[in-house]
Amino acid sequence: MLTPSDDNIHAFLDGRLSAREAAAFAAHVAADPGLRRKVAALWLTNQMIRGLGQNILDEPVPDRLTDTLRSCAAAAGSSSKA
């Protein structure tokens, strides 16, 4: 049985436990109102953190950055042939 440590709670929330461990941990969480509140609060925090900056990730890469990367790649390719 996994203890309700912060590491195990995060492993549970992140899906890093085996199916058997997750089921046992979920049963433990369901039986303990204090632990259930803690897990719910951490889950909500995780969701908010995952949402931060998402709009930036959905934006197209600026042309200036793409041009710079192409120039760097071309320069690296020509210097490796020398």
mmCIF file of C-alpha atoms in Angstrom:
data_model
loop_
_atom_site.group_PDB
_atom_site.id
_atom_site.type_symbol
_atom_site.label_atom_id
_atom_site.label_comp_id
_atom_site.label_asym_id
_atom_site.label_seq_id
_atom_site.Cartn_x
_atom_site.Cartn_y
_atom_site.Cartn_z
ATOM 1 C CA MET A 1 0.000 0.000 0.000
ATOM 2 C CA LEU A 2 1.383 3.393 -0.992
ATOM 3 C CA THR A 3 1.547 5.993 1.727
ATOM 4 C CA PRO A 4 -0.228 9.304 1.052
ATOM 5 C CA SER A 5 3.043 11.213 0.699
ATOM 6 C CA ASP A 6 3.229 14.233 -1.588
ATOM 7 C CA ASP A 7 5.375 12.224 -4.023
ATOM 8 C CA ASN A 8 2.782 9.443 -4.218
ATOM 9 C CA ILE A 9 -0.091 11.902 -4.564
ATOM 10 C CA HIS A 10 1.679 13.573 -7.486
ATOM 11 C CA ALA A 11 2.492 10.198 -9.042
ATOM 12 C CA PHE A 12 -1.194 9.308 -8.758
ATOM 13 C CA LEU A 13 -2.322 12.595 -10.308
ATOM 14 C CA ASP A 14 0.263 12.395 -13.082
ATOM 15 C CA GLY A 15 -0.679 8.816 -14.006
ATOM 16 C CA ARG A 16 2.709 7.393 -13.026
ATOM 17 C CA LEU A 17 1.317 4.556 -10.898
ATOM 18 C CA SER A 18 0.540 1.096 -12.202
ATOM 19 C CA ALA A 19 -3.140 0.321 -12.639
ATOM 20 C CA ARG A 20 -3.104 -1.777 -9.453
ATOM 21 C CA GLU A 21 -1.326 0.928 -7.435
ATOM 22 C CA ALA A 22 -3.636 3.642 -8.778
ATOM 23 C CA ALA A 23 -6.758 1.634 -7.886
ATOM 24 C CA ALA A 24 -5.503 0.971 -4.362
ATOM 25 C CA PHE A 25 -4.469 4.598 -3.908
ATOM 26 C CA ALA A 26 -7.821 5.849 -5.232
ATOM 27 C CA ALA A 27 -9.618 3.628 -2.714
ATOM 28 C CA HIS A 28 -7.449 5.039 0.064
ATOM 29 C CA VAL A 29 -8.211 8.600 -1.094
ATOM 30 C CA ALA A 30 -11.945 7.874 -1.245
ATOM 31 C CA ALA A 31 -11.910 6.588 2.331
ATOM 32 C CA ASP A 32 -10.097 9.604 3.799
ATOM 33 C CA PRO A 33 -11.927 12.963 3.552
ATOM 34 C CA GLY A 34 -8.811 14.989 4.451
ATOM 35 C CA LEU A 35 -6.705 13.211 1.855
ATOM 36 C CA ARG A 36 -9.522 13.581 -0.676
ATOM 37 C CA ARG A 37 -9.514 17.368 -0.148
ATOM 38 C CA LYS A 38 -5.722 17.489 -0.470
ATOM 39 C CA VAL A 39 -5.733 15.446 -3.679
ATOM 40 C CA ALA A 40 -8.550 17.589 -5.114
ATOM 41 C CA ALA A 41 -6.657 20.799 -4.305
ATOM 42 C CA LEU A 42 -3.451 19.486 -5.900
ATOM 43 C CA TRP A 43 -5.377 18.279 -8.955
ATOM 44 C CA LEU A 44 -6.896 21.746 -9.385
ATOM 45 C CA THR A 45 -3.473 23.371 -8.987
ATOM 46 C CA ASN A 46 -2.031 20.994 -11.617
ATOM 47 C CA GLN A 47 -4.815 21.896 -14.040
ATOM 48 C CA MET A 48 -4.236 25.617 -13.565
ATOM 49 C CA ILE A 49 -0.475 25.244 -14.051
ATOM 50 C CA ARG A 50 -0.947 23.155 -17.203
ATOM 51 C CA GLY A 51 -3.158 25.898 -18.609
ATOM 52 C CA LEU A 52 -0.615 28.673 -18.039
ATOM 53 C CA GLY A 53 0.913 29.880 -21.265
ATOM 54 C CA GLN A 54 -1.182 27.529 -23.407
ATOM 55 C CA ASN A 55 -2.256 30.451 -25.591
ATOM 56 C CA ILE A 56 1.413 31.176 -26.332
ATOM 57 C CA LEU A 57 1.985 27.582 -27.442
ATOM 58 C CA ASP A 58 -0.922 27.889 -29.853
ATOM 59 C CA GLU A 59 0.519 30.988 -31.546
ATOM 60 C CA PRO A 60 2.460 30.608 -34.800
ATOM 61 C CA VAL A 61 6.245 30.882 -34.634
ATOM 62 C CA PRO A 62 7.259 34.427 -35.624
ATOM 63 C CA ASP A 63 8.781 34.713 -39.113
ATOM 64 C CA ARG A 64 11.843 36.474 -37.672
ATOM 65 C CA LEU A 65 12.614 33.449 -35.460
ATOM 66 C CA THR A 66 12.021 30.980 -38.283
ATOM 67 C CA ASP A 67 14.341 32.971 -40.579
ATOM 68 C CA THR A 68 17.042 33.064 -37.891
ATOM 69 C CA LEU A 69 16.812 29.310 -37.335
ATOM 70 C CA ARG A 70 17.056 28.628 -41.072
ATOM 71 C CA SER A 71 20.125 30.878 -41.297
ATOM 72 C CA CYS A 72 21.764 29.091 -38.380
ATOM 73 C CA ALA A 73 20.993 25.684 -39.861
ATOM 74 C CA ALA A 74 22.389 26.722 -43.237
ATOM 75 C CA ALA A 75 25.538 28.096 -41.621
ATOM 76 C CA ALA A 76 26.015 24.925 -39.598
ATOM 77 C CA GLY A 77 25.532 22.815 -42.702
ATOM 78 C CA SER A 78 28.091 24.746 -44.737
ATOM 79 C CA SER A 79 30.679 24.742 -41.931
ATOM 80 C CA SER A 80 30.415 20.985 -41.460
ATOM 81 C CA LYS A 81 31.336 20.460 -45.132
ATOM 82 C CA ALA A 82 34.542 22.451 -44.833
#
